[in-house]
PDB file of C-alpha atoms in Angstrom:
ATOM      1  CA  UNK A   1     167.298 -70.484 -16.773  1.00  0.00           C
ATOM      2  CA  UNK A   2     167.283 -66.534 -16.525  1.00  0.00           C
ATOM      3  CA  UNK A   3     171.433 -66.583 -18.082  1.00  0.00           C
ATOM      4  CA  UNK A   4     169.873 -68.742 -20.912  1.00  0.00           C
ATOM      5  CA  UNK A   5     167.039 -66.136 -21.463  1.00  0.00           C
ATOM      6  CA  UNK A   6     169.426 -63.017 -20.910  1.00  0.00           C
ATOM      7  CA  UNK A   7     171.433 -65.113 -23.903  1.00  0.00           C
ATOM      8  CA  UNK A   8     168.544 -65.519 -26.516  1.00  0.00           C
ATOM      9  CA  UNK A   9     168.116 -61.888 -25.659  1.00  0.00           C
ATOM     10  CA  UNK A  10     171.453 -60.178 -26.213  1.00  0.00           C
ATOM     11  CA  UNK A  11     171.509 -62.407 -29.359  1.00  0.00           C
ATOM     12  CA  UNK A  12     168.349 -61.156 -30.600  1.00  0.00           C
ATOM     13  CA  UNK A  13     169.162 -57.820 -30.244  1.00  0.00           C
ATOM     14  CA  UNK A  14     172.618 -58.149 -31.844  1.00  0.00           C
ATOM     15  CA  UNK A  15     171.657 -60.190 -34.787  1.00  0.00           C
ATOM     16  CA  UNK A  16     167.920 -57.409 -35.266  1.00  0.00           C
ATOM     17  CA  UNK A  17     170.604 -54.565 -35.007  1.00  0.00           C
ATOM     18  CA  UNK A  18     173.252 -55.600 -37.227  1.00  0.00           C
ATOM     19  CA  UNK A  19     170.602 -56.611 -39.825  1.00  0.00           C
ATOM     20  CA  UNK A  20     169.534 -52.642 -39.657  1.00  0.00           C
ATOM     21  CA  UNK A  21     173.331 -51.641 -41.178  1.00  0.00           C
ATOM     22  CA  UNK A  22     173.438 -52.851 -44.748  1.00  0.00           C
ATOM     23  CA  UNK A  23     176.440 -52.910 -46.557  1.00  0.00           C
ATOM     24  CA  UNK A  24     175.290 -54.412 -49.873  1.00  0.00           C
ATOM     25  CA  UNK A  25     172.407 -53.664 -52.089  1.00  0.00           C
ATOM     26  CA  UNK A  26     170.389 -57.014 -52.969  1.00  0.00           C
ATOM     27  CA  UNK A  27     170.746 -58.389 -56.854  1.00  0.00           C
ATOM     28  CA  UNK A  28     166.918 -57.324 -57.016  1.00  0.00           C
ATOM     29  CA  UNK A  29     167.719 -53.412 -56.393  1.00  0.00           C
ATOM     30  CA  UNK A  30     170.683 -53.632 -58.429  1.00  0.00           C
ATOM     31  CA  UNK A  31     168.448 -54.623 -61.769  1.00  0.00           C
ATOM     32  CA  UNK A  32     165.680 -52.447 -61.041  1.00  0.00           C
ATOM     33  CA  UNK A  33     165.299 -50.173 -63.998  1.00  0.00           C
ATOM     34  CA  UNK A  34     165.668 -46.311 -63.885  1.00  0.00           C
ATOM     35  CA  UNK A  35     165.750 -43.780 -66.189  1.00  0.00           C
ATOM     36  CA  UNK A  36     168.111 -41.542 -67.427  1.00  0.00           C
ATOM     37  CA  UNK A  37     167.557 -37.715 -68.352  1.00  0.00           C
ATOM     38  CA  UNK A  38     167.803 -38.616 -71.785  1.00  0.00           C
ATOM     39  CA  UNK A  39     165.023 -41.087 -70.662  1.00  0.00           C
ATOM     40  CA  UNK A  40     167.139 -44.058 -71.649  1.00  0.00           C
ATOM     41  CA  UNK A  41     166.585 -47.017 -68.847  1.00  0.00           C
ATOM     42  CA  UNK A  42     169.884 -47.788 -66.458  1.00  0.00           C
ATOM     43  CA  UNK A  43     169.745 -50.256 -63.980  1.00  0.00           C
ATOM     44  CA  UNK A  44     171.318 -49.346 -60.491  1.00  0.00           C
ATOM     45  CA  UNK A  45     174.238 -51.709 -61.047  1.00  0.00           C
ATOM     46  CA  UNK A  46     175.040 -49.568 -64.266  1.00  0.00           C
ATOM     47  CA  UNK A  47     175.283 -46.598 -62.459  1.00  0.00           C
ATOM     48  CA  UNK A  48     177.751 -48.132 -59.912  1.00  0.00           C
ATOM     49  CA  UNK A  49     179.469 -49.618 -62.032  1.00  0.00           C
ATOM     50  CA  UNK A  50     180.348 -46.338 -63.962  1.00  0.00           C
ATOM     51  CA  UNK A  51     181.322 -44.624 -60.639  1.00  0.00           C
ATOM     52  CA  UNK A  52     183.798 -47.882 -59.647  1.00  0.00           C
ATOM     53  CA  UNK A  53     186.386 -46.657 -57.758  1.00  0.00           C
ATOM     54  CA  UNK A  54     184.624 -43.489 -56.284  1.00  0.00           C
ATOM     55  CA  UNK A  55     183.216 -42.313 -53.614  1.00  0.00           C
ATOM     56  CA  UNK A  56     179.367 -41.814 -53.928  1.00  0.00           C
ATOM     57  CA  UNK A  57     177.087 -39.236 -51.680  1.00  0.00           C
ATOM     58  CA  UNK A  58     173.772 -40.696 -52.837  1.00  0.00           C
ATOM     59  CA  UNK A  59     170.255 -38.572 -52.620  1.00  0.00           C
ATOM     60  CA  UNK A  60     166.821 -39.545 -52.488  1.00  0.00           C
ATOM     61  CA  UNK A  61     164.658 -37.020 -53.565  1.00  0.00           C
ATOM     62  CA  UNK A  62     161.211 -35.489 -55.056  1.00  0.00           C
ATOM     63  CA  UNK A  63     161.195 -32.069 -56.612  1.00  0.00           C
ATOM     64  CA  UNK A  64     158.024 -31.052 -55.036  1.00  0.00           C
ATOM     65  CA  UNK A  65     159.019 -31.788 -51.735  1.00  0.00           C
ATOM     66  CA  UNK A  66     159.695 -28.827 -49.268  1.00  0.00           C
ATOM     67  CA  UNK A  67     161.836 -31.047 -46.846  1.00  0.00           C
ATOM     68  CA  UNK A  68     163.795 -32.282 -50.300  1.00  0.00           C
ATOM     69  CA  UNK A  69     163.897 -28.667 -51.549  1.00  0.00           C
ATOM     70  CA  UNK A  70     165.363 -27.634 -48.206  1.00  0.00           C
ATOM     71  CA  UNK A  71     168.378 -29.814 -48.129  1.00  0.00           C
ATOM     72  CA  UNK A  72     169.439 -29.117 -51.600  1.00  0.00           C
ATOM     73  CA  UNK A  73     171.319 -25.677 -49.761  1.00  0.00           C
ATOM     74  CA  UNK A  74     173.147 -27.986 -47.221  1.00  0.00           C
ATOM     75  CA  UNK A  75     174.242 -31.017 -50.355  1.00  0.00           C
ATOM     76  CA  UNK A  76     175.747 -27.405 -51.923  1.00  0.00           C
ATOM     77  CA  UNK A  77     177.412 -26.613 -49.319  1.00  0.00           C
ATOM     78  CA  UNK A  78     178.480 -30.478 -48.468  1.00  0.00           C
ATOM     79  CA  UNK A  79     179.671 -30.088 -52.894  1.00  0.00           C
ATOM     80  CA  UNK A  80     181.657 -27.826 -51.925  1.00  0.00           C
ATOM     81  CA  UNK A  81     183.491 -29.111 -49.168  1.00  0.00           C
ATOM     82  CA  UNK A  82     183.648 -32.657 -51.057  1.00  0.00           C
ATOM     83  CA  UNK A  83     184.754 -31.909 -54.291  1.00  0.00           C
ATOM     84  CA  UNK A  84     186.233 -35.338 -54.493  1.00  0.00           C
ATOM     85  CA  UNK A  85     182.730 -36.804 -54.009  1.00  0.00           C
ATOM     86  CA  UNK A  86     180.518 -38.173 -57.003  1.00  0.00           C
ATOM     87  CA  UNK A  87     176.891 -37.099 -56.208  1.00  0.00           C
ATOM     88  CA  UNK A  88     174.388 -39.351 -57.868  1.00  0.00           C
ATOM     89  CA  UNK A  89     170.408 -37.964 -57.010  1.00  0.00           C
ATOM     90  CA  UNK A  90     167.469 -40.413 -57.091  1.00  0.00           C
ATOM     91  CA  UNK A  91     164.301 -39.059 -57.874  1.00  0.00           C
ATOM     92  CA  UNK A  92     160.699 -40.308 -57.017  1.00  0.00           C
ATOM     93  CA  UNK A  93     158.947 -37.951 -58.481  1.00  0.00           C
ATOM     94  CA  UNK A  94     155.188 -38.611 -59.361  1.00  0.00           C
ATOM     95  CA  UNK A  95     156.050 -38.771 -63.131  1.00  0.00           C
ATOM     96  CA  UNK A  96     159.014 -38.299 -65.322  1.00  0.00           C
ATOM     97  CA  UNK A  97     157.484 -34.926 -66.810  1.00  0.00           C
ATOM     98  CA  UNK A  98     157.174 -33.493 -63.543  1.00  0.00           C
ATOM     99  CA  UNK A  99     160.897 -34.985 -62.342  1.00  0.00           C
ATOM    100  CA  UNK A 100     162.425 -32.951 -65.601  1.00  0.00           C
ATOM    101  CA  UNK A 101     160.700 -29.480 -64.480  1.00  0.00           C
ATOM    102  CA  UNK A 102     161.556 -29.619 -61.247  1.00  0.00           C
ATOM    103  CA  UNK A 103     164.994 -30.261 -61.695  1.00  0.00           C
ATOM    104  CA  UNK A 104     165.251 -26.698 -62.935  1.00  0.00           C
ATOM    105  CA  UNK A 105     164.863 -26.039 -59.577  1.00  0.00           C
ATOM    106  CA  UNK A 106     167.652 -27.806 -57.832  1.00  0.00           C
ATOM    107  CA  UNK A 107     170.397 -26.378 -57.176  1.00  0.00           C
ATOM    108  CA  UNK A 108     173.174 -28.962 -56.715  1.00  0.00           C
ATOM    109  CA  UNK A 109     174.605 -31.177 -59.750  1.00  0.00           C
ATOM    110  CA  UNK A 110     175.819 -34.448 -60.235  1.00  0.00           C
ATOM    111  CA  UNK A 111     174.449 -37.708 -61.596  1.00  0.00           C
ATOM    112  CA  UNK A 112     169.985 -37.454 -62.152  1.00  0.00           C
ATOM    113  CA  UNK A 113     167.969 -40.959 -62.048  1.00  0.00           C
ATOM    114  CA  UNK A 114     164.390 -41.449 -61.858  1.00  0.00           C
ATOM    115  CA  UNK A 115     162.662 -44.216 -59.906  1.00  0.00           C
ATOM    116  CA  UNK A 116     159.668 -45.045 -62.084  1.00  0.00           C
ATOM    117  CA  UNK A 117     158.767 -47.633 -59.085  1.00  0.00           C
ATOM    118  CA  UNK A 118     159.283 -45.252 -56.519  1.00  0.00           C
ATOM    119  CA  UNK A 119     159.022 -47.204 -52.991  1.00  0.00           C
ATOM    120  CA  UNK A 120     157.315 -50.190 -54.405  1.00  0.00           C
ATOM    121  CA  UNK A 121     159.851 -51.403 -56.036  1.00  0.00           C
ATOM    122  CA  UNK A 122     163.075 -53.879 -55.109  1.00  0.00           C
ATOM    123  CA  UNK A 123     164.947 -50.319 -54.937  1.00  0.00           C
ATOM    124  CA  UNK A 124     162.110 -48.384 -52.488  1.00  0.00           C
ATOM    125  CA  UNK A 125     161.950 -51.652 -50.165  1.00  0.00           C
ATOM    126  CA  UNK A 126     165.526 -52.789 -49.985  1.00  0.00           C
ATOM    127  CA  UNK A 127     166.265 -48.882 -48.870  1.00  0.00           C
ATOM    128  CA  UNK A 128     162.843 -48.938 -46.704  1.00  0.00           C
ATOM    129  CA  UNK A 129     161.934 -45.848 -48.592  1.00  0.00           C
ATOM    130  CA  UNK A 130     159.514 -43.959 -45.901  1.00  0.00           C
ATOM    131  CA  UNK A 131     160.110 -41.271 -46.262  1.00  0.00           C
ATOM    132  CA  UNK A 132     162.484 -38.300 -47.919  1.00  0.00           C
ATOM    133  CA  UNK A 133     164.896 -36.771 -48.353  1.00  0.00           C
ATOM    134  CA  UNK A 134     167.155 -39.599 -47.884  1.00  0.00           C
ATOM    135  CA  UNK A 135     170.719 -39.961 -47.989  1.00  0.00           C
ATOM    136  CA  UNK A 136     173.412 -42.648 -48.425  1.00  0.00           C
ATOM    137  CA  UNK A 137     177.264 -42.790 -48.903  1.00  0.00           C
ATOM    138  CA  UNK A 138     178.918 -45.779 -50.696  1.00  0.00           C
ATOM    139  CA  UNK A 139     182.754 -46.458 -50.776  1.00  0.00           C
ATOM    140  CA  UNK A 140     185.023 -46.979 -53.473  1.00  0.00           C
ATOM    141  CA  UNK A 141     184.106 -50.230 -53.420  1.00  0.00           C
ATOM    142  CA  UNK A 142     180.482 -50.147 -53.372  1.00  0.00           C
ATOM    143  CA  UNK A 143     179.812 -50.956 -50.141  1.00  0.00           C
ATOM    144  CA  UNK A 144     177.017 -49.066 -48.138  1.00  0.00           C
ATOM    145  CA  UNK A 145     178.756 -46.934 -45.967  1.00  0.00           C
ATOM    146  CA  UNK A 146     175.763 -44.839 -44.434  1.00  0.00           C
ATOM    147  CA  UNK A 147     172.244 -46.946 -45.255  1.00  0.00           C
ATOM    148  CA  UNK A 148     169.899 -44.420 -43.712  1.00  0.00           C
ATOM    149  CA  UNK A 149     170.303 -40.742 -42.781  1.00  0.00           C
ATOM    150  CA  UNK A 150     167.838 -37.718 -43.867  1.00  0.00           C
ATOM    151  CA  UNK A 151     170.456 -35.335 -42.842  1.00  0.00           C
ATOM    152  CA  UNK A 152     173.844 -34.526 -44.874  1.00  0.00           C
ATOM    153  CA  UNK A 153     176.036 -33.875 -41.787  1.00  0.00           C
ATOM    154  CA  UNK A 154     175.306 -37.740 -40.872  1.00  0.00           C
ATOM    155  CA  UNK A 155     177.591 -38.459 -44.129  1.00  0.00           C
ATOM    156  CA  UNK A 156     180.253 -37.067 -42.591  1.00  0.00           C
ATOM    157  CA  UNK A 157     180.421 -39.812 -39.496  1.00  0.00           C
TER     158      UNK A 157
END
């Protein structure tokens, strides 16, 4: 009876941790509508699709955020070592006025979205969205490489 138990448990705890590494986004966060800096709408599947075949370093962000203002100096320095890298920067701003002036404020440049849903919508909870900055890498072929790190050296691994 206990070898049965141990079983459910190591089973549990495999299937509960390998459910915490996703690899694909769900069709639900790859429809959900964002917005462009020319405030055209772009749904996340658009914006892969137009980086096919690259690498992605992916950033969750909010302009007023100290912590998110903090780690723009480290996704420089992370540019600059990973040239080869397309960086694509979500924002969830409290509005899109306030995303567009504080992006004269951030230093680092690549690809600028804004999440009009923020963490309520199918983007926010299929990431978990807690809390930010938050960072993700996605492969060439648009698998999730690294679902959940708020640090930029954990892109590296």
């Amino acid at each position: 009876m206990k070898g049965i138990i141990f079983f459910v448990v190591i089973v549990l705890m495999i299937t509960s941790c390998a459910s915490l590494k996703k690899q694909q986004f769900t069709n639900e966060a790859l429809t959900e509508k964002l917005v462009t800096l020319d405030r055209d709408s772009v749904s996340l599947q658009g914006i892969l699709d137009k980086n096919r075949g690259k690498q992605l370093f992916v950033q969750i962000f909010a302009s007023y955020c100290p912590v998110s203002q903090d780690s723009f100096d480290d996704v420089l320095k992370f540019q600059k070592e990973n040239p080869e890298k397309e960086y694509i920067f979500l924002s969830v701003d409290h509005s899109y006025y306030d995303w567009k002036r504080g992006l004269e404020y951030v230093k680092p440049k690549g690809q600028f979205y804004y999440i009009p849903e923020k963490g309520d919508g199918a983007l926010g909870r299929f990431l978990k969205l807690k809390s930010i900055p938050r960072f993700l890498k996605i492969n060439e072929d648009g698998k999730i490489e690294v679902y959940k790190t708020s640090k930029v050296s954990e892109i590296l691994k």
